[in-house]
mmCIF file with all atom_site columns, C-alpha atoms in Angstrom:
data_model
loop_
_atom_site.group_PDB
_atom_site.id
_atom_site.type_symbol
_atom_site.label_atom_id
_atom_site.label_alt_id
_atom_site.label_comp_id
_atom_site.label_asym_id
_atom_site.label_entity_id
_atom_site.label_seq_id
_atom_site.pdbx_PDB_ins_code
_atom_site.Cartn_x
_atom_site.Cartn_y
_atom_site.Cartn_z
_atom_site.occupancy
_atom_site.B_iso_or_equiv
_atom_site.pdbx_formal_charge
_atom_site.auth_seq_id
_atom_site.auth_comp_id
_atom_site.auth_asym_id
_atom_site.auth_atom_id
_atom_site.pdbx_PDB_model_num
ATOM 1   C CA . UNK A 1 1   ? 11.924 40.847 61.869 1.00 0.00 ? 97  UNK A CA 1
ATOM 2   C CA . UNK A 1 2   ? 8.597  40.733 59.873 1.00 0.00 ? 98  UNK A CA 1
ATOM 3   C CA . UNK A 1 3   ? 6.489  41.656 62.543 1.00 0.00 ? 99  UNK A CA 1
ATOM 4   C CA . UNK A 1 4   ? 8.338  44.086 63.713 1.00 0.00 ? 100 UNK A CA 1
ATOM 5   C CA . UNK A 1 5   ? 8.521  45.548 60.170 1.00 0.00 ? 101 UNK A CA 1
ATOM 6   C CA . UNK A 1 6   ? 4.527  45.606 59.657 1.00 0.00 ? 102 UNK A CA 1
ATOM 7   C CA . UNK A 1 7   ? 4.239  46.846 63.177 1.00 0.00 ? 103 UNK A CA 1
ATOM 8   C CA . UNK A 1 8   ? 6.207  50.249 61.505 1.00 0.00 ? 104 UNK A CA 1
ATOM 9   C CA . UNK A 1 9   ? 4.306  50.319 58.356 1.00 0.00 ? 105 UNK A CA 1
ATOM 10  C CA . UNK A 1 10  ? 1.218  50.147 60.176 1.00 0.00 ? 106 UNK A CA 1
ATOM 11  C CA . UNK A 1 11  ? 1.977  52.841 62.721 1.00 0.00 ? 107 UNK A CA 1
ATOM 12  C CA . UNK A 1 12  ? 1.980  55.196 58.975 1.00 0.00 ? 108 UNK A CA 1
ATOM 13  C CA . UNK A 1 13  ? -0.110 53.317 57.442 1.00 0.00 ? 109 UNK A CA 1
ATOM 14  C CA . UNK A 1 14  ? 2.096  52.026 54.734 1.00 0.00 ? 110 UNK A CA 1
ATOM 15  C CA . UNK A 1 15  ? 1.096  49.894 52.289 1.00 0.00 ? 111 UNK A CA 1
ATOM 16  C CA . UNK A 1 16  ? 4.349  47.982 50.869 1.00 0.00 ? 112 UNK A CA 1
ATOM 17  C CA . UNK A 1 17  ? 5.235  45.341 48.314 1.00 0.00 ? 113 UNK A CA 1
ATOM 18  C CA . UNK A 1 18  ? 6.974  42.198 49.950 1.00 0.00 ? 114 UNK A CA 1
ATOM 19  C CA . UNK A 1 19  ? 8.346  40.109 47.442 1.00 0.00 ? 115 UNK A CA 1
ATOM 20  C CA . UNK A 1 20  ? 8.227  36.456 49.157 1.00 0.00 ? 116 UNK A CA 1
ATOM 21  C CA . UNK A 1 21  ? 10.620 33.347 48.863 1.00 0.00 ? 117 UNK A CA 1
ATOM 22  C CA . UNK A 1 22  ? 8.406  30.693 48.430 1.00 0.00 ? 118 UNK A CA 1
ATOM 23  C CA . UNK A 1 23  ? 10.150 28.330 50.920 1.00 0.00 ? 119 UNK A CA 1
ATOM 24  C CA . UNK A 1 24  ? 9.637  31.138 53.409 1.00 0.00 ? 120 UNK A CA 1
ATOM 25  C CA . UNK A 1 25  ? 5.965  31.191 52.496 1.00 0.00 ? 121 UNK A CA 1
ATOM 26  C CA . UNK A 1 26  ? 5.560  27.581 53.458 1.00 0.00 ? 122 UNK A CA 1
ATOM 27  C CA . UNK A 1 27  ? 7.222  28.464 56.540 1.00 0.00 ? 123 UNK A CA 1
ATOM 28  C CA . UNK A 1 28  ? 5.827  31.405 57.627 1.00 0.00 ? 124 UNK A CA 1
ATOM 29  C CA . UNK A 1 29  ? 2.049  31.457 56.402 1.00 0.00 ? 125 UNK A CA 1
ATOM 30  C CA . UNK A 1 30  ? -0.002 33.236 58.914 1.00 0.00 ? 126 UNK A CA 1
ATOM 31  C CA . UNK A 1 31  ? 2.409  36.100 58.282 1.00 0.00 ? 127 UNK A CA 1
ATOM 32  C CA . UNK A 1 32  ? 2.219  36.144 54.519 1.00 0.00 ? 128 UNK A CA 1
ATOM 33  C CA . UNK A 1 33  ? -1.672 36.209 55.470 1.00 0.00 ? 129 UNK A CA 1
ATOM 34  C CA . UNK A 1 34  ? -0.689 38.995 57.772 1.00 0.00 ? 130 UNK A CA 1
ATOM 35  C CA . UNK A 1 35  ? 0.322  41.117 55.192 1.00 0.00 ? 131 UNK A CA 1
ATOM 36  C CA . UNK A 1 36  ? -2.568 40.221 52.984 1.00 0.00 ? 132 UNK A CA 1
ATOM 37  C CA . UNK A 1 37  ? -5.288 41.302 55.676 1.00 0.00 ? 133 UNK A CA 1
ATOM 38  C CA . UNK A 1 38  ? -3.076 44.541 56.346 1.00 0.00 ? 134 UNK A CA 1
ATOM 39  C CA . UNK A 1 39  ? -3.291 45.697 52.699 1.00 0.00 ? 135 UNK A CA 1
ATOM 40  C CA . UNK A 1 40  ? 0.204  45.087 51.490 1.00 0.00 ? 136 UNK A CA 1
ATOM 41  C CA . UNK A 1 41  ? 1.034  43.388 48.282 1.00 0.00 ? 137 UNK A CA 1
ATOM 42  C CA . UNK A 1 42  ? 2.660  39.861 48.049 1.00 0.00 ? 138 UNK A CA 1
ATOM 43  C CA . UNK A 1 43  ? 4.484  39.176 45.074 1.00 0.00 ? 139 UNK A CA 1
ATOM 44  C CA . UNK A 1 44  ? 7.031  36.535 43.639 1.00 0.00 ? 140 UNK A CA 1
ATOM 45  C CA . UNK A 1 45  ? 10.716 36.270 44.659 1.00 0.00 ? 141 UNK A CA 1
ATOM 46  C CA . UNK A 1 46  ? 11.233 32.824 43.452 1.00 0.00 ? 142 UNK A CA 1
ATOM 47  C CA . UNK A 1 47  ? 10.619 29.219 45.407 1.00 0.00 ? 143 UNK A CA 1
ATOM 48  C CA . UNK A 1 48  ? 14.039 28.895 46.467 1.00 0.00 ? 144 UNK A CA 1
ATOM 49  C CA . UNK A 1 49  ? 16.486 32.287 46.057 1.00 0.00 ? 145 UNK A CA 1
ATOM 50  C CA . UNK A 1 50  ? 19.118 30.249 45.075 1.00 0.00 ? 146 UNK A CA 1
ATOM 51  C CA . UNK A 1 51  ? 22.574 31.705 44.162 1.00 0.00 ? 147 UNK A CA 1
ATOM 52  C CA . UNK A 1 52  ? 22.646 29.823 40.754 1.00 0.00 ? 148 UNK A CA 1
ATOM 53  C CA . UNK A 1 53  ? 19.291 31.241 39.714 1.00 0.00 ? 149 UNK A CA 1
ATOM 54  C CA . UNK A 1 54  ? 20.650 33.489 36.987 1.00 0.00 ? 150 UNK A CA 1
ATOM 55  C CA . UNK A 1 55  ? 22.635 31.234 35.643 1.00 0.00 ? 151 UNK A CA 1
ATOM 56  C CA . UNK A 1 56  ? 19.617 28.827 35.411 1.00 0.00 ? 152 UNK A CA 1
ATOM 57  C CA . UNK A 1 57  ? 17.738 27.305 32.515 1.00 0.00 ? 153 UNK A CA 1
ATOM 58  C CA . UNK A 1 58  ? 14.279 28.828 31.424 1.00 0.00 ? 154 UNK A CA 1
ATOM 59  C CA . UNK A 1 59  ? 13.032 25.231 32.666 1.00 0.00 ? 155 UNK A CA 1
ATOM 60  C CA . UNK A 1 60  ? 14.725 25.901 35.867 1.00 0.00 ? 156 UNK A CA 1
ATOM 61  C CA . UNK A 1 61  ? 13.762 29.275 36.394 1.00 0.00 ? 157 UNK A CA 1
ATOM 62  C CA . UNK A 1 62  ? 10.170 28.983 35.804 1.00 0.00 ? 158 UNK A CA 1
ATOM 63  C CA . UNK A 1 63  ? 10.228 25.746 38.131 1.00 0.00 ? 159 UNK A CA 1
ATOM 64  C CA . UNK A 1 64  ? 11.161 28.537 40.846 1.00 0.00 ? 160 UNK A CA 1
ATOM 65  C CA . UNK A 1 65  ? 8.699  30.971 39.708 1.00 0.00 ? 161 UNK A CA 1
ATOM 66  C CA . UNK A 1 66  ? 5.918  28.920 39.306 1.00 0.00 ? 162 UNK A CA 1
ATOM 67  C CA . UNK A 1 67  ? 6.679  26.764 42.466 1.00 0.00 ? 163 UNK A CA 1
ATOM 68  C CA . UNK A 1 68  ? 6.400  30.353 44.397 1.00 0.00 ? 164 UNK A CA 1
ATOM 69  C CA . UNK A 1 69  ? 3.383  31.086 42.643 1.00 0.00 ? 165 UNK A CA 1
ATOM 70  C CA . UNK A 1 70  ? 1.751  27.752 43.760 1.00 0.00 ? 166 UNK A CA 1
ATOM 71  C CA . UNK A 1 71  ? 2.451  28.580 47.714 1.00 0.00 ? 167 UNK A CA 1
ATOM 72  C CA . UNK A 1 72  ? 1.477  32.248 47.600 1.00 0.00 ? 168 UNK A CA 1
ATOM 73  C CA . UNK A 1 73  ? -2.303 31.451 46.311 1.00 0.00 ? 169 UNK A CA 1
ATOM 74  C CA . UNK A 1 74  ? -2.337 28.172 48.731 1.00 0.00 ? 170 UNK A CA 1
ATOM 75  C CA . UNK A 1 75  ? -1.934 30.603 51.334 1.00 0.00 ? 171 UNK A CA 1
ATOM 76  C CA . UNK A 1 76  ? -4.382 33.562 50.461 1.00 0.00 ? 172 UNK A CA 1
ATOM 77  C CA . UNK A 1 77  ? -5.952 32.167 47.448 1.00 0.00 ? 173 UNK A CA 1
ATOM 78  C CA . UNK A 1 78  ? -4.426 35.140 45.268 1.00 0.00 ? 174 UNK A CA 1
ATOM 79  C CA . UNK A 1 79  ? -1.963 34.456 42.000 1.00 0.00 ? 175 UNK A CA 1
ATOM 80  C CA . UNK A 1 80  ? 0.907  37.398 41.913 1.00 0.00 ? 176 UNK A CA 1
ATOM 81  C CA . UNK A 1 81  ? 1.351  39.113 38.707 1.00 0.00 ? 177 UNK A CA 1
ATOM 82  C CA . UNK A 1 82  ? 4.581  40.512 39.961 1.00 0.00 ? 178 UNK A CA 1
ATOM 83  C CA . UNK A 1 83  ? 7.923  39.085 40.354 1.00 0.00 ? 179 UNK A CA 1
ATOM 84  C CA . UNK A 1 84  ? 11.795 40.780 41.381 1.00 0.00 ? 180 UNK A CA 1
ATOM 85  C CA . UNK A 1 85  ? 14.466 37.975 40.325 1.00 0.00 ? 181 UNK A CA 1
ATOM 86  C CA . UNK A 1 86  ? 16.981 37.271 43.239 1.00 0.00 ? 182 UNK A CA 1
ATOM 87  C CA . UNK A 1 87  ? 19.757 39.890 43.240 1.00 0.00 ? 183 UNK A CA 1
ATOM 88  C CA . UNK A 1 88  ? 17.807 42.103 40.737 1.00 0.00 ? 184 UNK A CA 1
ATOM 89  C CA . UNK A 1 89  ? 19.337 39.928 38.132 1.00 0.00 ? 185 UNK A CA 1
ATOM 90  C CA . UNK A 1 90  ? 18.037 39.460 34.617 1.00 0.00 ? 186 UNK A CA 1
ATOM 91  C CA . UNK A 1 91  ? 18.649 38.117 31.393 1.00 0.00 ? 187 UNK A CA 1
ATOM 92  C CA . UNK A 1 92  ? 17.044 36.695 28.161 1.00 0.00 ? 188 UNK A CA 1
ATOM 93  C CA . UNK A 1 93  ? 16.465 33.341 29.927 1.00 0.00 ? 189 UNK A CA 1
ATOM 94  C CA . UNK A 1 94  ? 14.963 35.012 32.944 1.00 0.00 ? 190 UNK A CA 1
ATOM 95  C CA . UNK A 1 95  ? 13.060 37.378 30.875 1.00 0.00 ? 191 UNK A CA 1
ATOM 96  C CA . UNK A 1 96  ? 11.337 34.858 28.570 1.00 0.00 ? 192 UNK A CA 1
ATOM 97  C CA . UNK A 1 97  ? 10.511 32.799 31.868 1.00 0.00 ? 193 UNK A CA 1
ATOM 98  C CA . UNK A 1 98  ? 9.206  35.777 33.505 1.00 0.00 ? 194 UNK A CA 1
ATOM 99  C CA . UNK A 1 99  ? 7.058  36.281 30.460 1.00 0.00 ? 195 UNK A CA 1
ATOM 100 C CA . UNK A 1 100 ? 6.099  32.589 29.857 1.00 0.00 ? 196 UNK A CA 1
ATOM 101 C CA . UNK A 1 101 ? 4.565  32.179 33.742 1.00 0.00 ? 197 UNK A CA 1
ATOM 102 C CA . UNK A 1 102 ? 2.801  35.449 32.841 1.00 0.00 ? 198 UNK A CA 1
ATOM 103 C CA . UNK A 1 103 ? 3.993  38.006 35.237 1.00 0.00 ? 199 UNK A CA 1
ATOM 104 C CA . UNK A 1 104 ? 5.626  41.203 35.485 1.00 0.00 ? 200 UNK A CA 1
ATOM 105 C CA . UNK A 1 105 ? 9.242  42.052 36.703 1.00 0.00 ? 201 UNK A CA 1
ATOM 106 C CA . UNK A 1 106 ? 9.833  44.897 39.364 1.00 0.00 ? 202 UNK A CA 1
ATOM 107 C CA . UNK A 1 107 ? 12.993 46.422 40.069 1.00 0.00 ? 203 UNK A CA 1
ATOM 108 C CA . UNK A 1 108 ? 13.909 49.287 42.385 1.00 0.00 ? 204 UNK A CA 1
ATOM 109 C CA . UNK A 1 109 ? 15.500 52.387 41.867 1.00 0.00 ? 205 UNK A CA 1
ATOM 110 C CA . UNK A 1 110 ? 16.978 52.981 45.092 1.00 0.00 ? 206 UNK A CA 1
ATOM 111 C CA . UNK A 1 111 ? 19.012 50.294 46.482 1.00 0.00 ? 207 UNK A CA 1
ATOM 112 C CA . UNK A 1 112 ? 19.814 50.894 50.088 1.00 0.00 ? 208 UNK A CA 1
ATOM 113 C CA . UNK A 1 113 ? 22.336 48.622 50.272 1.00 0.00 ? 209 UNK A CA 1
ATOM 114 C CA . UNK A 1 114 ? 20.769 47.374 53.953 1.00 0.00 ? 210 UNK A CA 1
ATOM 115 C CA . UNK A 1 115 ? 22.243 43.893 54.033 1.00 0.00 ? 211 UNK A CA 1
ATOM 116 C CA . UNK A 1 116 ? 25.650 44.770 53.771 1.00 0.00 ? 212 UNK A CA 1
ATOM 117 C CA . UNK A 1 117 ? 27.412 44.109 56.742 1.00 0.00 ? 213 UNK A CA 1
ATOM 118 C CA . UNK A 1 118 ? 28.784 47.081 57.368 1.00 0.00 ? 214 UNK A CA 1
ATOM 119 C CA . UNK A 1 119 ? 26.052 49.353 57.116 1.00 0.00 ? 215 UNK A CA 1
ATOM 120 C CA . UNK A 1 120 ? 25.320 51.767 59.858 1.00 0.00 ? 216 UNK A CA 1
ATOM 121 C CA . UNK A 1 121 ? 21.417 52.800 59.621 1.00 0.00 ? 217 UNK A CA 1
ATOM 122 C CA . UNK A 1 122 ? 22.432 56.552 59.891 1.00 0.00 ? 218 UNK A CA 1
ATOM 123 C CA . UNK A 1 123 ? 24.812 56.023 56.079 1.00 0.00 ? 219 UNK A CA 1
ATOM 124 C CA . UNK A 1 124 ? 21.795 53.981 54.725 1.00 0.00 ? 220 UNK A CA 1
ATOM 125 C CA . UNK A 1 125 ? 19.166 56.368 55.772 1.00 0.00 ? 221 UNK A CA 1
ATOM 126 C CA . UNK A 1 126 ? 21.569 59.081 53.966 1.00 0.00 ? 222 UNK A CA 1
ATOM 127 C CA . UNK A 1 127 ? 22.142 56.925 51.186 1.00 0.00 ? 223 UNK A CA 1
ATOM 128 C CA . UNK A 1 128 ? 18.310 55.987 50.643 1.00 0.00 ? 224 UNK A CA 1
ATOM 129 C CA . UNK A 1 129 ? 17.435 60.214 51.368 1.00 0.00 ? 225 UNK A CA 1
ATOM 130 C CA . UNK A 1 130 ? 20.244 61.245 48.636 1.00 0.00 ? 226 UNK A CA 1
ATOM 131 C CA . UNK A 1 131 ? 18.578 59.415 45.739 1.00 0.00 ? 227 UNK A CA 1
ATOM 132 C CA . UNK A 1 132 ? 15.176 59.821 46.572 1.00 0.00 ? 228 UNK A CA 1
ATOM 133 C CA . UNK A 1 133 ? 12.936 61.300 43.459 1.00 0.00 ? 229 UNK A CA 1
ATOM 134 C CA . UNK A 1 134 ? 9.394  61.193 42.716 1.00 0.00 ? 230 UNK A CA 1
ATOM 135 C CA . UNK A 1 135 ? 8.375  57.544 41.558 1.00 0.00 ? 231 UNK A CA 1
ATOM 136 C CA . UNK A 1 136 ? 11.275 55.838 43.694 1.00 0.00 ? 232 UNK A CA 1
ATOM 137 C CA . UNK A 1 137 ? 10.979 52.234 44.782 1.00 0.00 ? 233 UNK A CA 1
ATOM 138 C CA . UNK A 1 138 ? 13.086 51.846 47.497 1.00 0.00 ? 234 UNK A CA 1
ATOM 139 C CA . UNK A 1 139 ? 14.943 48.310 48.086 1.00 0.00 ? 235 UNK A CA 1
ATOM 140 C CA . UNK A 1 140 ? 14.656 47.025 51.754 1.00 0.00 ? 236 UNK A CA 1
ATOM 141 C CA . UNK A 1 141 ? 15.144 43.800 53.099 1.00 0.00 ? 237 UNK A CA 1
ATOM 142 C CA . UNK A 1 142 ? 13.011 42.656 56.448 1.00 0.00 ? 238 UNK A CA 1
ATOM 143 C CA . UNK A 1 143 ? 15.723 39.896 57.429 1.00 0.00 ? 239 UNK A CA 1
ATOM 144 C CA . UNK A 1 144 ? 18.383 42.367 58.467 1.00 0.00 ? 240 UNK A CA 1
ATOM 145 C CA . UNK A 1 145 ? 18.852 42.709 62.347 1.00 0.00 ? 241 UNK A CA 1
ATOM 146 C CA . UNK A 1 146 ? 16.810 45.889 63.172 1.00 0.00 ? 242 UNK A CA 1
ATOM 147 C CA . UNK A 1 147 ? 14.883 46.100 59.830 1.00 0.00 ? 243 UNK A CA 1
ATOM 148 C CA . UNK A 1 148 ? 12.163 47.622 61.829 1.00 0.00 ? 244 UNK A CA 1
ATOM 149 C CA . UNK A 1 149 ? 14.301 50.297 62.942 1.00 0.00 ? 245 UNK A CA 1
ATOM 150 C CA . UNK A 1 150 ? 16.001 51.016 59.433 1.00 0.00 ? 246 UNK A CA 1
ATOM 151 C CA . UNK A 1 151 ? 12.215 51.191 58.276 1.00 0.00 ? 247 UNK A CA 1
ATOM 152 C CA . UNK A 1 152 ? 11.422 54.016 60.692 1.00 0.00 ? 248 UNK A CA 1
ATOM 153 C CA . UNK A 1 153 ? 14.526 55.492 60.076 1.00 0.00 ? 249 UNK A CA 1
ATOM 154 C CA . UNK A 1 154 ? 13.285 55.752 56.383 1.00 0.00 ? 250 UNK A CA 1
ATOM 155 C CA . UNK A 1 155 ? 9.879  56.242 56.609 1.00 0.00 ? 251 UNK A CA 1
ATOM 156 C CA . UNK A 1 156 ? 10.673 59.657 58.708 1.00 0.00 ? 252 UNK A CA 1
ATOM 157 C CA . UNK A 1 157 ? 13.560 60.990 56.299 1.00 0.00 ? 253 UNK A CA 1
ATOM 158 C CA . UNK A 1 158 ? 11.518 60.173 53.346 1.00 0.00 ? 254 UNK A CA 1
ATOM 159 C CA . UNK A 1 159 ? 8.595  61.784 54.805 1.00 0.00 ? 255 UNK A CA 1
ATOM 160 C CA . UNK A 1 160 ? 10.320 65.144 56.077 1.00 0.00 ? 256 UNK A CA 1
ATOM 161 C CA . UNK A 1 161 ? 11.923 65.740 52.169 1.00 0.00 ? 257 UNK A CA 1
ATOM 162 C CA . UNK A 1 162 ? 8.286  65.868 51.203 1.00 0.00 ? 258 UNK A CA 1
ATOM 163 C CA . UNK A 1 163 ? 7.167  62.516 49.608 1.00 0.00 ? 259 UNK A CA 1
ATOM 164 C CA . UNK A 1 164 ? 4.626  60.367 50.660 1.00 0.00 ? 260 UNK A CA 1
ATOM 165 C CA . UNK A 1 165 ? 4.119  56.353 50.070 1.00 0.00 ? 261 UNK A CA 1
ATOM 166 C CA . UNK A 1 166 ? 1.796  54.890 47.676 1.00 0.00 ? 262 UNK A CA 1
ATOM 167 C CA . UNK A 1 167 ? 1.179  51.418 46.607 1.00 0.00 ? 263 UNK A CA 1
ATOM 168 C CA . UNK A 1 168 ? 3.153  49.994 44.124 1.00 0.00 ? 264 UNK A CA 1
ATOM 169 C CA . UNK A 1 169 ? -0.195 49.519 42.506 1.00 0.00 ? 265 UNK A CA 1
ATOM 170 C CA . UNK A 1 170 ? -1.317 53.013 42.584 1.00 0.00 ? 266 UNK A CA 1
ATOM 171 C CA . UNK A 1 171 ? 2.402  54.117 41.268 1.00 0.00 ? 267 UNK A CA 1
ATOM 172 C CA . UNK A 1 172 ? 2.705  51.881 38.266 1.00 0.00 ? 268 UNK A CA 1
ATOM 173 C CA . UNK A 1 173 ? -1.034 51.492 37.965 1.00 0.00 ? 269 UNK A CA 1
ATOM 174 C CA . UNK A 1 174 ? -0.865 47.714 37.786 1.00 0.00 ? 270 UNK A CA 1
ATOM 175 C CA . UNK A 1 175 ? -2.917 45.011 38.856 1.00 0.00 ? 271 UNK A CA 1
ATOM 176 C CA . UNK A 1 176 ? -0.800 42.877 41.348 1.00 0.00 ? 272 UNK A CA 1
ATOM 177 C CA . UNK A 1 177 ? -3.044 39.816 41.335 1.00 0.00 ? 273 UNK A CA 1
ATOM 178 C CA . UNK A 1 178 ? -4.226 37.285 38.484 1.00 0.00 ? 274 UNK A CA 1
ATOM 179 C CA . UNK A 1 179 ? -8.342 37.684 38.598 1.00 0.00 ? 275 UNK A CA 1
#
């Protein structure tokens, strides 16, 4: 659904943060230099997105990180400086790993709850549109049958309550990439 998604975000010329499974990055490069070339941000979602991954030691866990690291810049020469653990789960461990490999952990404020199975876009669009507020970052997933769809869906609720999208960059005021 990738394609499809960045088709969306470039018909409004949205700039959005994907945070990449490495694996998928080894599969999928000329889109993860897609997005690059289109202006969105790549960022770290561990090598592997493994179920176990919060349960994992720090040894593990910056194996994953850094191993994700290592295919992002192989395929657009940049370093991310941002990372979302798998499930939005955190702990000490994670936390000290996160801070060891030198990057910066991102979580979301609204969760839109798109890969649950029973979903209808209309209840997620309402969902996503009830807990909008200034400074939201809004959890999507691009794997989801009709993630382009959703996205639209989205894009015009969230636009017709008023708010606009900015870079996570912009927002936080952040650098995204190691220099």
């Amino acid at each position: 659904m990738t394609p499809k998604v960045l088709e969306v975000l470039g018909r409004y010329n949205i700039k959005a943060t994907f945070f990449l499974v490495g694996e998928k990055v080894d599969r999928y490069p000329e889109l993860v230099r897609q997005m690059v070339q289109e202006g969105h941000i790549v960022a770290n979602h561990t090598f592997s997105h493994k179920g176990v991954f919060p349960l994992s030691s720090r040894r593990v866990v910056e194996q994953e990180i850094l191993a994700c690291s290592r295919s992002i810049k192989a395929v657009v020469g940049l370093s991310p400086l941002l990372f979302r653990p798998p499930f939005g789960v955190t702990n000490p461990i994670i936390g000290k790993a996160v801070d060891h490999c030198g990057l910066r952990a991102i979580g979301w404020s609204v969760r839109s709850l798109d890969t649950v199975a029973k979903s209808e876009r209309e209840d997620v669009c309402r969902r996503v549109e009830a807990k909008l507020h200034p400074g939201a970052i809004i959890l999507l997933h691009d794997r989801c049958a009709k993630s382009d769809e959703l996205l639209e869906s989205i894009i015009r609720v969230t636009l017709k309550s008023g708010y606009k999208f900015i870079a996570l960059s912009d927002m936080l005021k952040i650098d995204v990439y190691e220099d």
